[in-house]
């Protein structure tokens, strides 16, 4: 039964990266990542797939089709964060393997080849940059930037790649031509609470949200908290508070577009109980899959900054730390997943992804889709990360049918229909 099989595979892969501490340690381009890949290679070979590693060490396992046409690919990753969980990434590649197992079991021949890809270095924990393997495969990687990366022990990214047995100079050869792949699909844990709250087993992701990040400095005047009357103050912190509440309200207005805005760090100075804050610095993170919606929140924030300058006699400065472009996912693949769900009597939730995944690089080159399965308590990047395998099996049912549709299945070899 597939539930038990997936559970066994999970146990087998998750033997790797265990330490005396809780959680898994399979960091990018370490021996542990390679060991997990080697186990996965063995599982793929048992399913009679041909397996190779590309120039970046991405593992590509392939089940041939009946024609020489682009492949339908399923992929995710086996590396983890420090003290990572058992499901993030791992579930995605095992889902792909399970689809292959079922095709074999049912003796289904597809026109298009079906591939399962394990991308290297999806997590940013070691080098501060995420989804490196899929960036290389889709041709989105910047070698100069990769060359400048270092881990916390001072090992450079090129050194780590060489230590893992690959050549840094050759990494860009991992780039695959457009004609290699027809459709790419990833299954991943949600890493948030939406599916669990709605009690649904499957999410169809509409796009990957991208952040606009700002560092904001509000300047007023530090003065004595006892001797400065309320109308004489230039309090940077109360001005900043007004700005932050306005940001929240602007993002709430864009709820239908799933836009979110957060101030997660703030610092007031001089930082004494009896001194009115003369300076306040905070960081803003606005995310959306819809650039126009994100822009509306940003514009209201800028207007609010102008307002507190006038009404409170403060000055403000804003520095853009990051401005990334959201990645919409293929509507054709979403439609395919939607139809499959309806055939299986499942009601999916259409939702954006607030976190980045390998699919966001693949989607820039090939029509791509992302399926979410629930994470209990929305927990992820944590040893207690958990997804019920019953949900997992339902999501794999969807993935299997979507792959069979996309890969253009023929009839099972044994059943030849004869019409008179
Ligand atoms: Zn992941």
Coordinates of C-alpha atoms and ligand atoms in Angstrom, one line a residue:
X1 CA 0.0 0.0 0.0
X2 CA 1.3 3.4 -0.9
X3 CA 1.0 5.0 2.5
X4 CA 3.3 2.3 4.1
X5 CA 5.7 2.5 1.2
X6 CA 6.1 6.3 1.4
X7 CA 6.5 5.9 5.2
X8 CA 9.3 3.4 4.7
X9 CA 11.0 5.5 2.1
X10 CA 10.8 8.5 4.4
X11 CA 12.4 6.6 7.2
X12 CA 15.2 5.3 4.9
X13 CA 16.1 8.8 3.5
X14 CA 15.7 10.5 7.0
X15 CA 18.3 8.2 8.5
X16 CA 20.7 10.6 6.9
X17 CA 21.6 13.8 8.7
X18 CA 20.6 12.6 12.2
X19 CA 22.8 13.8 15.0
X20 CA 22.5 13.6 18.8
X21 CA 20.5 16.9 18.6
X22 CA 16.9 17.0 17.3
X23 CA 16.3 17.7 13.7
X24 CA 18.2 16.8 10.5
X25 CA 21.4 18.2 9.2
X26 CA 21.8 17.7 5.4
X27 CA 23.2 20.9 4.3
X28 CA 23.9 21.9 0.7
X29 CA 26.9 20.1 -0.9
X30 CA 27.8 18.2 2.2
X31 CA 28.4 14.4 2.5
X32 CA 25.0 14.1 4.1
X33 CA 23.2 15.7 1.1
X34 CA 25.2 13.3 -1.1
X35 CA 24.4 10.3 1.1
X36 CA 20.6 11.1 0.9
X37 CA 20.9 11.4 -2.9
X38 CA 22.7 8.0 -3.1
X39 CA 19.9 6.4 -1.2
X40 CA 17.3 8.0 -3.4
X41 CA 19.3 6.9 -6.5
X42 CA 19.1 3.3 -5.2
X43 CA 15.3 3.6 -4.8
X44 CA 15.0 5.0 -8.4
X45 CA 17.1 2.2 -9.8
X46 CA 14.8 -0.3 -8.1
X47 CA 12.0 1.3 -10.2
X48 CA 14.1 0.6 -13.3
X49 CA 14.8 4.3 -13.9
X50 CA 18.0 5.5 -15.5
X51 CA 19.8 7.9 -13.1
X52 CA 22.4 10.5 -13.7
X53 CA 23.9 13.5 -12.0
X54 CA 24.3 16.7 -13.9
X55 CA 27.3 19.1 -13.7
X56 CA 25.8 20.7 -10.5
X57 CA 25.1 17.4 -8.9
X58 CA 21.3 17.6 -9.5
X59 CA 20.0 14.0 -9.7
X60 CA 17.9 13.2 -12.7
X61 CA 16.1 9.9 -12.7
X62 CA 14.2 9.0 -15.9
X63 CA 11.5 6.6 -17.0
X64 CA 11.5 6.5 -20.8
X65 CA 8.4 7.3 -22.9
X66 CA 7.4 5.7 -26.2
X67 CA 8.6 8.8 -28.2
X68 CA 11.6 11.0 -28.3
X69 CA 9.8 14.1 -26.9
X70 CA 10.3 16.4 -23.9
X71 CA 9.9 14.9 -20.4
X72 CA 7.3 15.6 -17.8
X73 CA 9.4 16.3 -14.7
X74 CA 8.6 16.2 -11.0
X75 CA 11.2 17.6 -8.6
X76 CA 12.2 19.0 -5.2
X77 CA 15.2 18.7 -2.8
X78 CA 16.8 16.5 -0.1
X79 CA 19.0 19.2 1.6
X80 CA 17.7 20.7 4.9
X81 CA 18.2 23.7 7.0
X82 CA 20.1 23.3 10.3
X83 CA 17.9 21.1 12.5
X84 CA 15.5 20.6 9.6
X85 CA 12.3 18.6 9.4
X86 CA 11.6 15.3 7.7
X87 CA 9.2 16.5 5.1
X88 CA 10.4 19.7 3.5
X89 CA 11.7 18.8 0.1
X90 CA 11.9 15.1 0.9
X91 CA 8.2 14.5 0.5
X92 CA 8.4 16.1 -3.0
X93 CA 11.0 13.8 -4.4
X94 CA 9.4 10.7 -2.8
X95 CA 6.0 11.8 -4.3
X96 CA 7.7 11.7 -7.7
X97 CA 9.1 8.2 -7.0
X98 CA 5.7 7.0 -5.8
X99 CA 4.2 8.2 -9.1
X100 CA 6.8 6.2 -11.0
X101 CA 6.1 3.2 -8.8
X102 CA 2.4 3.3 -9.6
X103 CA 3.0 3.7 -13.3
X104 CA 5.2 0.6 -13.2
X105 CA 2.7 -1.3 -11.0
X106 CA -0.1 -0.5 -13.4
X107 CA 2.1 -1.1 -16.4
X108 CA 1.3 2.3 -17.9
X109 CA 3.3 3.4 -20.9
X110 CA 3.5 7.1 -21.5
X111 CA 4.4 8.9 -24.7
X112 CA 6.6 11.4 -22.8
X113 CA 9.4 10.4 -20.6
X114 CA 8.8 11.0 -16.9
X115 CA 11.6 12.4 -14.7
X116 CA 12.2 12.8 -11.0
X117 CA 14.7 15.5 -10.2
X118 CA 16.5 16.1 -6.9
X119 CA 17.8 19.7 -6.9
X120 CA 21.0 20.5 -5.0
X121 CA 21.2 23.3 -2.4
X122 CA 17.6 24.4 -2.2
X123 CA 17.9 25.8 1.3
X124 CA 19.8 29.0 1.9
X125 CA 21.1 27.9 5.3
X126 CA 24.7 27.1 4.3
X127 CA 25.5 29.8 1.7
X128 CA 22.8 32.4 2.2
X129 CA 21.4 31.8 -1.3
X130 CA 18.5 29.4 -2.0
X131 CA 17.5 27.1 -4.9
X132 CA 21.0 27.0 -6.4
X133 CA 20.5 23.7 -8.2
X134 CA 17.3 24.7 -10.0
X135 CA 18.8 28.1 -10.8
X136 CA 21.6 26.3 -12.6
X137 CA 19.3 23.9 -14.4
X138 CA 17.0 26.7 -15.7
X139 CA 20.0 28.9 -16.5
X140 CA 19.1 31.6 -14.0
X141 CA 22.3 31.3 -11.9
X142 CA 24.9 34.1 -11.8
X143 CA 28.4 32.4 -11.5
X144 CA 30.0 35.5 -10.2
X145 CA 27.6 35.7 -7.3
X146 CA 28.0 32.0 -6.6
X147 CA 31.8 32.4 -6.5
X148 CA 31.4 35.1 -3.8
X149 CA 29.4 32.9 -1.4
X150 CA 30.9 31.5 1.8
X151 CA 29.5 29.3 4.6
X152 CA 29.9 30.1 8.3
X153 CA 33.2 28.2 8.5
X154 CA 34.7 30.3 5.7
X155 CA 34.4 27.6 3.1
X156 CA 33.7 29.3 -0.2
X157 CA 30.9 27.9 -2.5
X158 CA 33.4 26.9 -5.2
X159 CA 35.5 25.0 -2.6
X160 CA 32.4 23.2 -1.3
X161 CA 31.4 22.2 -4.8
X162 CA 34.9 20.9 -5.5
X163 CA 34.9 19.0 -2.2
X164 CA 31.6 17.4 -3.2
X165 CA 33.4 16.2 -6.4
X166 CA 32.1 18.7 -8.9
X167 CA 33.8 21.4 -10.9
X168 CA 32.8 25.0 -10.1
X169 CA 33.9 26.0 -13.7
X170 CA 31.6 23.3 -15.1
X171 CA 28.5 24.1 -13.0
X172 CA 26.7 26.1 -15.7
X173 CA 26.7 23.0 -17.9
X174 CA 23.8 21.9 -15.7
X175 CA 21.6 24.3 -17.8
X176 CA 19.1 22.3 -19.8
X177 CA 17.6 23.2 -23.2
X178 CA 14.0 24.3 -23.4
X179 CA 13.2 21.1 -25.4
X180 CA 14.2 18.8 -22.6
X181 CA 11.1 19.4 -20.5
X182 CA 7.4 19.7 -21.3
X183 CA 6.0 20.4 -17.9
X184 CA 7.5 20.6 -14.4
X185 CA 5.6 19.9 -11.2
X186 CA 6.6 20.1 -7.6
X187 CA 4.8 18.8 -4.5
X188 CA 5.8 20.5 -1.3
X189 CA 4.6 20.9 2.3
X190 CA 2.7 24.2 2.7
X191 CA 4.9 25.6 5.6
X192 CA 1.9 27.6 6.6
X193 CA -1.5 27.1 8.3
X194 CA -4.0 27.7 5.4
X195 CA -4.8 24.1 4.3
X196 CA -5.0 22.8 7.9
X197 CA -7.4 25.6 8.9
X198 CA -9.6 24.9 5.9
X199 CA -9.3 21.2 6.5
X200 CA -8.2 20.5 2.9
X201 CA -5.6 18.1 1.8
X202 CA -4.4 19.8 -1.4
X203 CA -3.5 23.4 -2.4
X204 CA -2.9 24.5 -6.0
X205 CA -0.4 27.3 -6.0
X206 CA -1.1 30.2 -8.2
X207 CA 2.3 31.9 -8.0
X208 CA 5.3 32.5 -5.8
X209 CA 5.2 35.7 -3.9
X210 CA 8.3 37.9 -3.9
X211 CA 9.3 40.5 -1.4
X212 CA 9.9 44.2 -1.5
X213 CA 12.1 45.0 1.5
X214 CA 12.8 48.4 2.9
X215 CA 14.9 49.8 5.7
X216 CA 13.3 52.8 7.2
X217 CA 14.8 55.5 9.4
X218 CA 12.5 58.0 11.2
X219 CA 14.3 60.9 12.7
X220 CA 13.0 63.3 15.4
X221 CA 14.6 64.8 18.4
X222 CA 15.7 63.0 21.6
X223 CA 14.7 65.0 24.7
X224 CA 13.8 64.6 28.4
X225 CA 10.7 62.6 28.9
X226 CA 9.7 64.6 32.0
X227 CA 10.3 68.2 30.8
X228 CA 9.2 68.1 27.2
X229 CA 5.5 68.8 26.9
X230 CA 3.4 66.7 24.6
X231 CA 3.0 69.4 21.9
X232 CA 6.8 70.0 21.8
X233 CA 7.8 66.5 21.0
X234 CA 9.4 65.0 17.9
X235 CA 9.0 61.4 18.9
X236 CA 10.5 59.1 16.2
X237 CA 9.0 56.0 17.8
X238 CA 5.3 57.2 17.9
X239 CA 5.8 58.4 14.3
X240 CA 7.1 55.0 13.3
X241 CA 4.2 53.4 15.0
X242 CA 1.8 55.4 13.0
X243 CA 3.6 54.3 9.8
X244 CA 3.6 50.6 10.8
X245 CA -0.2 50.7 11.5
X246 CA -0.8 52.4 8.2
X247 CA 1.3 49.6 6.5
X248 CA -0.8 47.0 8.2
X249 CA -4.0 48.7 7.1
X250 CA -2.8 49.0 3.5
X251 CA -1.9 45.3 3.4
X252 CA -5.3 44.4 4.9
X253 CA -6.9 46.3 2.0
X254 CA -5.1 44.0 -0.4
X255 CA -6.3 40.8 1.3
X256 CA -8.0 39.5 -1.8
X257 CA -4.7 39.7 -3.6
X258 CA -3.0 37.7 -0.7
X259 CA -0.6 40.6 -0.2
X260 CA 1.1 40.6 3.2
X261 CA 3.2 43.2 5.0
X262 CA 5.4 42.8 8.1
X263 CA 7.7 44.9 10.3
X264 CA 9.7 42.2 12.0
X265 CA 12.5 44.2 13.5
X266 CA 12.5 47.7 15.1
X267 CA 15.0 49.6 17.1
X268 CA 14.5 52.9 18.9
X269 CA 17.4 55.0 20.2
X270 CA 18.8 56.2 22.4
X271 CA 16.7 53.5 24.1
X272 CA 16.2 54.8 27.6
X273 CA 13.0 54.9 29.6
X274 CA 13.3 58.6 30.3
X275 CA 14.3 59.8 26.9
X276 CA 12.0 60.5 24.0
X277 CA 13.3 58.4 21.1
X278 CA 15.1 60.6 18.6
X279 CA 15.6 57.9 16.0
X280 CA 13.7 54.8 15.0
X281 CA 14.9 52.2 12.5
X282 CA 12.7 49.3 11.2
X283 CA 12.6 46.9 8.4
X284 CA 9.5 46.4 6.1
X285 CA 8.8 43.2 4.2
X286 CA 5.9 43.4 1.7
X287 CA 5.1 40.3 -0.3
X288 CA 2.7 39.4 -3.0
X289 CA 2.3 37.4 -6.2
X290 CA 0.8 40.6 -7.7
X291 CA 3.3 43.4 -8.3
X292 CA 0.6 46.0 -8.7
X293 CA -1.0 45.1 -5.4
X294 CA 2.4 45.2 -3.7
X295 CA 3.0 48.6 -5.3
X296 CA -0.3 50.0 -3.9
X297 CA 0.8 49.0 -0.4
X298 CA 4.2 50.6 -0.9
X299 CA 2.6 53.8 -2.2
X300 CA 0.3 54.2 0.8
X301 CA 3.3 53.6 3.0
X302 CA 5.3 56.4 1.3
X303 CA 2.3 58.7 1.6
X304 CA 2.0 57.9 5.3
X305 CA 5.7 58.8 5.6
X306 CA 5.0 62.2 4.0
X307 CA 2.1 62.6 6.4
X308 CA 4.1 62.0 9.6
X309 CA 6.8 64.4 8.3
X310 CA 4.2 67.2 8.0
X311 CA 2.1 66.5 11.1
X312 CA 4.9 65.4 13.5
X313 CA 7.9 67.4 12.3
X314 CA 9.9 64.2 11.7
X315 CA 12.1 63.2 8.7
X316 CA 12.1 59.8 7.1
X317 CA 14.5 57.9 4.9
X318 CA 13.9 54.7 3.0
X319 CA 16.4 52.3 1.5
X320 CA 15.3 49.5 -0.7
X321 CA 17.0 46.3 0.4
X322 CA 15.4 43.9 -2.1
X323 CA 12.8 44.1 -4.8
X324 CA 12.1 40.8 -6.4
X325 CA 9.7 39.8 -9.1
X326 CA 6.8 37.5 -8.3
X327 CA 6.6 34.3 -10.4
X328 CA 3.2 33.4 -11.6
X329 CA 2.7 29.6 -12.2
X330 CA 1.3 28.3 -15.5
X331 CA -2.5 28.6 -15.6
X332 CA -2.6 25.6 -18.0
X333 CA -0.9 23.4 -15.4
X334 CA -3.3 24.9 -12.7
X335 CA -6.2 24.0 -14.9
X336 CA -4.9 20.4 -15.3
X337 CA -4.5 20.0 -11.5
X338 CA -7.9 21.5 -10.9
X339 CA -9.6 19.1 -13.3
X340 CA -7.7 16.1 -11.8
X341 CA -8.9 17.2 -8.3
X342 CA -12.5 17.4 -9.4
X343 CA -12.2 13.9 -10.9
X344 CA -10.9 12.7 -7.6
X345 CA -13.6 14.5 -5.6
X346 CA -11.1 16.7 -3.9
X347 CA -11.7 20.5 -3.4
X348 CA -8.3 22.2 -3.6
X349 CA -7.5 25.6 -2.2
X350 CA -6.0 28.0 -4.7
X351 CA -3.3 30.0 -3.0
X352 CA 0.0 31.8 -3.4
X353 CA 3.2 30.6 -1.9
X354 CA 4.8 33.0 0.4
X355 CA 8.1 31.1 0.4
X356 CA 10.4 30.4 -2.5
X357 CA 10.7 26.9 -4.1
X358 CA 12.7 25.3 -6.9
X359 CA 9.6 25.5 -9.0
X360 CA 10.0 29.3 -9.2
X361 CA 13.2 28.9 -11.3
X362 CA 11.8 26.1 -13.4
X363 CA 8.6 28.2 -14.1
X364 CA 10.6 30.9 -15.7
X365 CA 11.6 28.4 -18.5
X366 CA 9.0 25.6 -18.5
X367 CA 5.2 25.5 -17.8
X368 CA 5.2 24.6 -14.1
X369 CA 2.9 23.8 -11.2
X370 CA 3.1 23.5 -7.5
X371 CA 0.9 21.4 -5.2
X372 CA 0.8 22.0 -1.4
X373 CA 0.1 19.4 1.3
X374 CA -0.8 20.6 4.8
X375 CA 1.8 21.1 7.5
X376 CA 0.5 20.5 11.0
X377 CA 0.4 23.8 12.9
X378 CA 1.9 25.4 9.8
X379 CA 5.3 24.3 11.2
X380 CA 8.4 24.0 9.0
X381 CA 12.2 24.2 9.1
X382 CA 11.8 22.6 12.5
X383 CA 12.3 19.0 13.9
X384 CA 8.6 18.8 14.7
X385 CA 7.5 19.4 11.1
X386 CA 4.7 16.9 10.3
X387 CA 2.4 16.1 7.4
X388 CA -0.1 13.3 7.8
X389 CA 0.6 10.6 5.1
X390 CA -3.1 10.3 4.4
X391 CA -3.0 13.9 3.0
X392 CA 0.2 13.0 1.3
X393 CA -1.4 10.0 -0.5
X394 CA -4.3 12.2 -1.7
X395 CA -1.9 14.7 -3.1
X396 CA 0.1 11.9 -4.8
X397 CA -3.2 10.7 -6.4
X398 CA -3.5 14.2 -7.9
X399 CA 0.1 14.2 -9.0
X400 CA -0.2 10.8 -10.6
X401 CA -3.2 11.7 -12.6
X402 CA -1.7 15.0 -13.6
X403 CA 1.5 13.3 -14.8
X404 CA -0.5 10.7 -16.7
X405 CA -2.4 13.5 -18.5
X406 CA 0.6 15.6 -19.2
X407 CA 2.8 12.6 -20.3
X408 CA 0.0 11.4 -22.5
X409 CA -0.6 7.9 -21.3
X410 CA -1.3 5.1 -23.7
X411 CA -3.4 2.1 -22.7
X412 CA -1.9 -0.4 -20.3
X413 CA 0.0 -2.9 -22.4
X414 CA -2.1 -5.8 -21.3
X415 CA -5.5 -4.3 -22.0
X416 CA -6.1 -3.9 -25.7
X417 CA -9.6 -2.7 -26.4
X418 CA -11.2 -4.3 -29.4
X419 CA -14.2 -2.7 -31.0
X420 CA -16.3 -4.4 -33.6
Ligands
LIG1 ZN1 11.7 23.0 0.6

